[in-house]
Amino acid sequence: MNPGDAETQRHARSFGDAASVYQAARPGYPAEAVAWLIGDAARVLDLGAGTGKLTQALVALDREVIAVDPVEEMLEELEVAVPGVPRILGTAEDIPLEDGSVDAVVAGQAWHWFIPSRAVPEIARVLRPGGVLGLVWNSRDTSVGWLKEAGEIMHERHDASASFEQYVQIGPPFGPIEEHTVEWTAQMSRAGFLDLVRSRSYFITSSPGAQRDTIAQLERLFTRHPDLAGGDELDVPYRTRCFRARLDG
């Protein structure tokens, strides 16, 4: 995935077409993971905030949060989910904040959409000296048999549980990258899992025929797989992968 090419940008901006589904279907972030990301930071920028999944976790930790995202429809959903949090249209490459104005910058499920050569200097600019950059991804544990099959049907681009290191190349003026993983399980209905699929950029940008085929294949998987037959509720194991680096100086 090249964050600078036109196709990637099309996928990145596609979420506005499914903002309400995204907000309803996507899981949140474990408090343990978010607390590790930000440490004692008091004022936090949620960059690429989307509908506010990570914002909610930051507010629950009693931090002052500013949400920035390039898609207006996503920020409208964030306003409903986390009322009172300042919402600003902007990008990682052009952050509409003053120099040295936040203690931490975090990005949930978003770093791979950024152009690092432009985003890293901008993030460093808005951070106070010694501030932290925290990156986090929720990824389904595809070592579970039915989830591996579901991933193939969903055209997963990579094994998210194993390959984030290729995304997390920050570099100067940030110091070494630290990593932390939290394993947990989300309970959701079959319908909720299908909505999760509908919130993905690959699905949103697919043709109506391809979308129908994806949903039909997943429904067949639910029916035939021995680990899923006979019940509507799914246990979906997740790994929350956390990375952080501190601004030098």
Short mmCIF file of C-alpha atoms in Angstrom, two decimals:
data_model
loop_
_atom_site.label_atom_id
_atom_site.label_comp_id
_atom_site.label_asym_id
_atom_site.label_seq_id
_atom_site.Cartn_x
_atom_site.Cartn_y
_atom_site.Cartn_z
CA MET A 1 0.00 0.00 0.00
CA ASN A 2 1.43 3.36 -1.05
CA PRO A 3 -0.30 6.17 0.88
CA GLY A 4 0.62 8.68 -1.78
CA ASP A 5 -0.97 7.04 -4.80
CA ALA A 6 -4.41 7.90 -6.15
CA GLU A 7 -5.94 4.47 -5.50
CA THR A 8 -4.94 4.48 -1.84
CA GLN A 9 -6.30 7.99 -1.42
CA ARG A 10 -9.58 6.88 -3.00
CA HIS A 11 -9.85 4.08 -0.45
CA ALA A 12 -8.92 6.44 2.39
CA ARG A 13 -11.66 8.93 1.47
CA SER A 14 -14.25 6.21 0.85
CA PHE A 15 -15.21 5.91 4.52
CA GLY A 16 -17.50 8.91 4.30
CA ASP A 17 -19.90 6.75 2.29
CA ALA A 18 -20.29 4.36 5.23
CA ALA A 19 -19.63 6.54 8.28
CA SER A 20 -22.67 5.40 10.25
CA VAL A 21 -21.92 1.72 9.55
CA TYR A 22 -18.29 2.28 10.56
CA GLN A 23 -19.34 3.81 13.87
CA ALA A 24 -21.82 1.04 14.65
CA ALA A 25 -19.68 -1.92 13.59
CA ARG A 26 -16.03 -1.18 14.35
CA PRO A 27 -14.76 -2.30 17.77
CA GLY A 28 -13.26 0.13 20.23
CA TYR A 29 -9.83 -0.06 21.87
CA PRO A 30 -8.93 -1.67 25.21
CA ALA A 31 -8.22 0.87 27.94
CA GLU A 32 -4.94 -0.90 28.75
CA ALA A 33 -3.68 -0.37 25.20
CA VAL A 34 -4.63 3.30 25.06
CA ALA A 35 -3.15 4.05 28.49
CA TRP A 36 0.14 2.48 27.37
CA LEU A 37 0.16 4.56 24.17
CA ILE A 38 -0.15 7.96 25.81
CA GLY A 39 1.40 7.54 29.25
CA ASP A 40 0.84 10.69 31.31
CA ALA A 41 -0.01 12.95 28.34
CA ALA A 42 -2.76 15.38 29.28
CA ARG A 43 -3.64 16.98 25.90
CA VAL A 44 -3.93 14.51 23.03
CA LEU A 45 -4.50 14.89 19.30
CA ASP A 46 -6.44 12.00 17.75
CA LEU A 47 -5.20 12.19 14.16
CA GLY A 48 -7.36 10.47 11.55
CA ALA A 49 -9.97 10.24 14.29
CA GLY A 50 -12.74 8.92 12.07
CA THR A 51 -15.98 8.39 13.98
CA GLY A 52 -14.24 8.61 17.34
CA LYS A 53 -13.51 5.03 18.38
CA LEU A 54 -10.11 5.96 19.81
CA THR A 55 -11.40 9.37 20.92
CA GLN A 56 -13.91 7.65 23.19
CA ALA A 57 -11.18 5.63 24.88
CA LEU A 58 -9.07 8.77 25.42
CA VAL A 59 -12.00 10.67 26.93
CA ALA A 60 -12.70 7.71 29.23
CA LEU A 61 -9.13 8.13 30.52
CA ASP A 62 -10.00 11.76 31.35
CA ARG A 63 -7.69 13.36 28.80
CA GLU A 64 -8.26 16.57 26.86
CA VAL A 65 -8.74 15.46 23.25
CA ILE A 66 -8.76 17.20 19.88
CA ALA A 67 -10.04 15.19 16.89
CA VAL A 68 -8.75 15.79 13.35
CA ASP A 69 -9.97 13.91 10.25
CA PRO A 70 -10.22 14.75 6.53
CA VAL A 71 -13.74 13.34 6.10
CA GLU A 72 -16.61 15.53 7.31
CA GLU A 73 -19.11 12.67 7.49
CA MET A 74 -16.84 10.79 9.89
CA LEU A 75 -16.51 13.82 12.16
CA GLU A 76 -20.29 14.21 12.19
CA GLU A 77 -20.55 10.70 13.60
CA LEU A 78 -17.81 11.55 16.11
CA GLU A 79 -19.82 14.54 17.34
CA VAL A 80 -22.70 12.20 18.18
CA ALA A 81 -20.48 9.54 19.77
CA VAL A 82 -18.27 11.92 21.78
CA PRO A 83 -20.06 15.25 22.19
CA GLY A 84 -17.97 18.18 23.27
CA VAL A 85 -14.68 17.06 21.74
CA PRO A 86 -13.29 19.71 19.34
CA ARG A 87 -13.55 18.42 15.75
CA ILE A 88 -11.32 19.87 13.01
CA LEU A 89 -11.11 19.00 9.33
CA GLY A 90 -7.49 18.32 8.46
CA THR A 91 -4.91 15.77 7.43
CA ALA A 92 -1.76 14.27 8.90
CA GLU A 93 0.23 16.16 6.28
CA ASP A 94 -1.35 19.54 7.16
CA ILE A 95 -2.42 19.57 10.81
CA PRO A 96 -4.47 22.67 11.71
CA LEU A 97 -2.92 23.18 15.16
CA GLU A 98 -0.27 25.49 16.59
CA ASP A 99 3.34 24.47 17.17
CA GLY A 100 3.98 22.55 20.40
CA SER A 101 0.32 22.47 21.37
CA VAL A 102 -0.22 18.81 22.39
CA ASP A 103 1.50 16.24 24.63
CA ALA A 104 0.68 13.24 22.43
CA VAL A 105 -0.50 12.46 18.92
CA VAL A 106 -2.27 9.15 18.38
CA ALA A 107 -3.61 7.43 15.26
CA GLY A 108 -5.97 4.47 15.34
CA GLN A 109 -6.17 2.30 12.19
CA ALA A 110 -4.85 5.32 10.27
CA TRP A 111 -1.06 5.46 9.96
CA HIS A 112 -1.05 3.45 6.72
CA TRP A 113 -3.16 6.19 5.09
CA PHE A 114 -0.57 8.90 5.92
CA ILE A 115 2.37 10.02 3.79
CA PRO A 116 5.18 9.65 6.36
CA SER A 117 7.65 12.02 4.67
CA ARG A 118 5.14 14.84 5.20
CA ALA A 119 3.23 13.59 8.24
CA VAL A 120 6.21 12.96 10.53
CA PRO A 121 7.49 16.59 10.42
CA GLU A 122 3.94 17.88 10.94
CA ILE A 123 3.37 15.63 13.93
CA ALA A 124 6.70 16.68 15.40
CA ARG A 125 5.74 20.34 14.89
CA VAL A 126 2.52 20.13 16.93
CA LEU A 127 4.08 18.05 19.72
CA ARG A 128 5.68 19.57 22.78
CA PRO A 129 9.34 18.60 23.46
CA GLY A 130 9.45 15.00 24.63
CA GLY A 131 5.92 14.35 23.37
CA VAL A 132 4.81 10.94 22.21
CA LEU A 133 3.48 9.58 18.91
CA GLY A 134 1.25 6.53 19.46
CA LEU A 135 -0.03 4.25 16.71
CA VAL A 136 -2.56 1.49 17.24
CA TRP A 137 -4.33 -1.14 15.19
CA ASN A 138 -7.05 -3.60 16.09
CA SER A 139 -6.52 -6.74 14.03
CA ARG A 140 -8.53 -9.94 14.00
CA ASP A 141 -6.52 -12.99 15.05
CA THR A 142 -6.46 -14.86 11.76
CA SER A 143 -4.88 -17.94 13.33
CA VAL A 144 -8.49 -18.86 14.16
CA GLY A 145 -9.70 -21.07 11.30
CA TRP A 146 -13.01 -19.45 10.42
CA LEU A 147 -11.52 -15.95 10.61
CA LYS A 148 -8.76 -16.95 8.19
CA GLU A 149 -11.40 -18.12 5.72
CA ALA A 150 -13.42 -14.94 6.29
CA GLY A 151 -10.30 -12.87 5.60
CA GLU A 152 -9.78 -14.61 2.28
CA ILE A 153 -13.39 -13.90 1.30
CA MET A 154 -12.97 -10.27 2.39
CA HIS A 155 -9.78 -9.88 0.29
CA GLU A 156 -7.63 -8.94 3.25
CA ARG A 157 -4.52 -7.22 1.85
CA HIS A 158 -2.23 -8.59 4.51
CA ASP A 159 -2.12 -10.66 7.66
CA ALA A 160 -2.68 -7.71 9.94
CA SER A 161 -1.62 -9.61 13.03
CA ALA A 162 1.89 -10.17 11.70
CA SER A 163 2.94 -7.39 9.36
CA PHE A 164 2.54 -3.97 10.98
CA GLU A 165 6.28 -3.48 11.27
CA GLN A 166 6.34 -2.57 7.59
CA TYR A 167 4.03 0.38 8.34
CA VAL A 168 5.73 1.60 11.48
CA GLN A 169 8.83 3.32 10.19
CA ILE A 170 8.87 6.73 11.84
CA GLY A 171 12.47 7.91 12.05
CA PRO A 172 13.92 11.29 13.12
CA PRO A 173 13.16 13.45 14.98
CA PHE A 174 11.55 10.58 16.92
CA GLY A 175 13.47 8.06 18.99
CA PRO A 176 13.20 4.26 19.05
CA ILE A 177 9.84 2.56 18.59
CA GLU A 178 8.39 0.59 21.50
CA GLU A 179 5.72 -2.07 21.00
CA HIS A 180 2.94 -3.52 23.15
CA THR A 181 0.17 -6.02 22.30
CA VAL A 182 -3.16 -6.57 24.05
CA GLU A 183 -5.20 -9.68 23.23
CA TRP A 184 -8.95 -9.65 23.80
CA THR A 185 -12.24 -10.95 22.38
CA ALA A 186 -15.16 -9.01 20.93
CA GLN A 187 -18.64 -10.52 20.98
CA MET A 188 -20.84 -9.66 18.03
CA SER A 189 -23.76 -11.06 16.11
CA ARG A 190 -23.43 -12.45 12.60
CA ALA A 191 -25.20 -9.32 11.36
CA GLY A 192 -22.72 -7.20 13.29
CA PHE A 193 -19.79 -9.00 11.67
CA LEU A 194 -21.30 -8.40 8.22
CA ASP A 195 -21.63 -4.70 9.07
CA LEU A 196 -17.95 -4.75 10.07
CA VAL A 197 -17.18 -6.05 6.57
CA ARG A 198 -19.37 -3.34 5.04
CA SER A 199 -17.29 -0.68 6.85
CA ARG A 200 -14.03 -1.71 5.13
CA SER A 201 -12.61 0.42 2.33
CA TYR A 202 -12.20 -2.57 -0.01
CA PHE A 203 -15.90 -3.40 0.31
CA ILE A 204 -17.08 0.21 0.03
CA THR A 205 -15.16 0.75 -3.21
CA SER A 206 -16.19 -2.60 -4.76
CA SER A 207 -18.97 -2.94 -7.34
CA PRO A 208 -22.49 -3.79 -6.09
CA GLY A 209 -22.12 -7.27 -7.56
CA ALA A 210 -18.83 -7.89 -5.75
CA GLN A 211 -20.36 -6.62 -2.51
CA ARG A 212 -23.31 -9.01 -2.82
CA ASP A 213 -20.96 -11.91 -3.56
CA THR A 214 -18.79 -11.14 -0.52
CA ILE A 215 -21.77 -11.08 1.83
CA ALA A 216 -23.23 -14.26 0.31
CA GLN A 217 -19.92 -16.14 0.74
CA LEU A 218 -19.65 -15.04 4.38
CA GLU A 219 -23.22 -16.11 5.09
CA ARG A 220 -22.41 -19.54 3.64
CA LEU A 221 -19.30 -19.69 5.84
CA PHE A 222 -21.43 -18.97 8.91
CA THR A 223 -23.74 -21.82 7.98
CA ARG A 224 -21.20 -24.51 7.14
CA HIS A 225 -18.23 -23.94 9.45
CA PRO A 226 -18.35 -26.31 12.45
CA ASP A 227 -17.13 -23.62 14.87
CA LEU A 228 -20.03 -21.33 13.93
CA ALA A 229 -23.01 -23.56 13.21
CA GLY A 230 -26.01 -23.32 15.51
CA GLY A 231 -25.56 -19.89 17.01
CA ASP A 232 -25.94 -16.23 16.08
CA GLU A 233 -23.27 -14.84 18.42
CA LEU A 234 -19.63 -14.81 17.35
CA ASP A 235 -16.52 -14.59 19.51
CA VAL A 236 -14.02 -12.59 17.45
CA PRO A 237 -10.49 -12.65 18.89
CA TYR A 238 -8.47 -9.46 18.44
CA ARG A 239 -4.90 -8.35 18.89
CA THR A 240 -4.46 -4.65 19.56
CA ARG A 241 -0.97 -3.76 18.34
CA CYS A 242 0.45 -0.59 19.88
CA PHE A 243 3.56 1.35 18.86
CA ARG A 244 4.96 4.53 20.35
CA ALA A 245 7.97 6.78 19.86
CA ARG A 246 9.01 9.88 21.76
CA LEU A 247 10.04 13.15 20.15
CA ASP A 248 13.74 13.74 20.70
CA GLY A 249 14.60 16.75 22.76
#
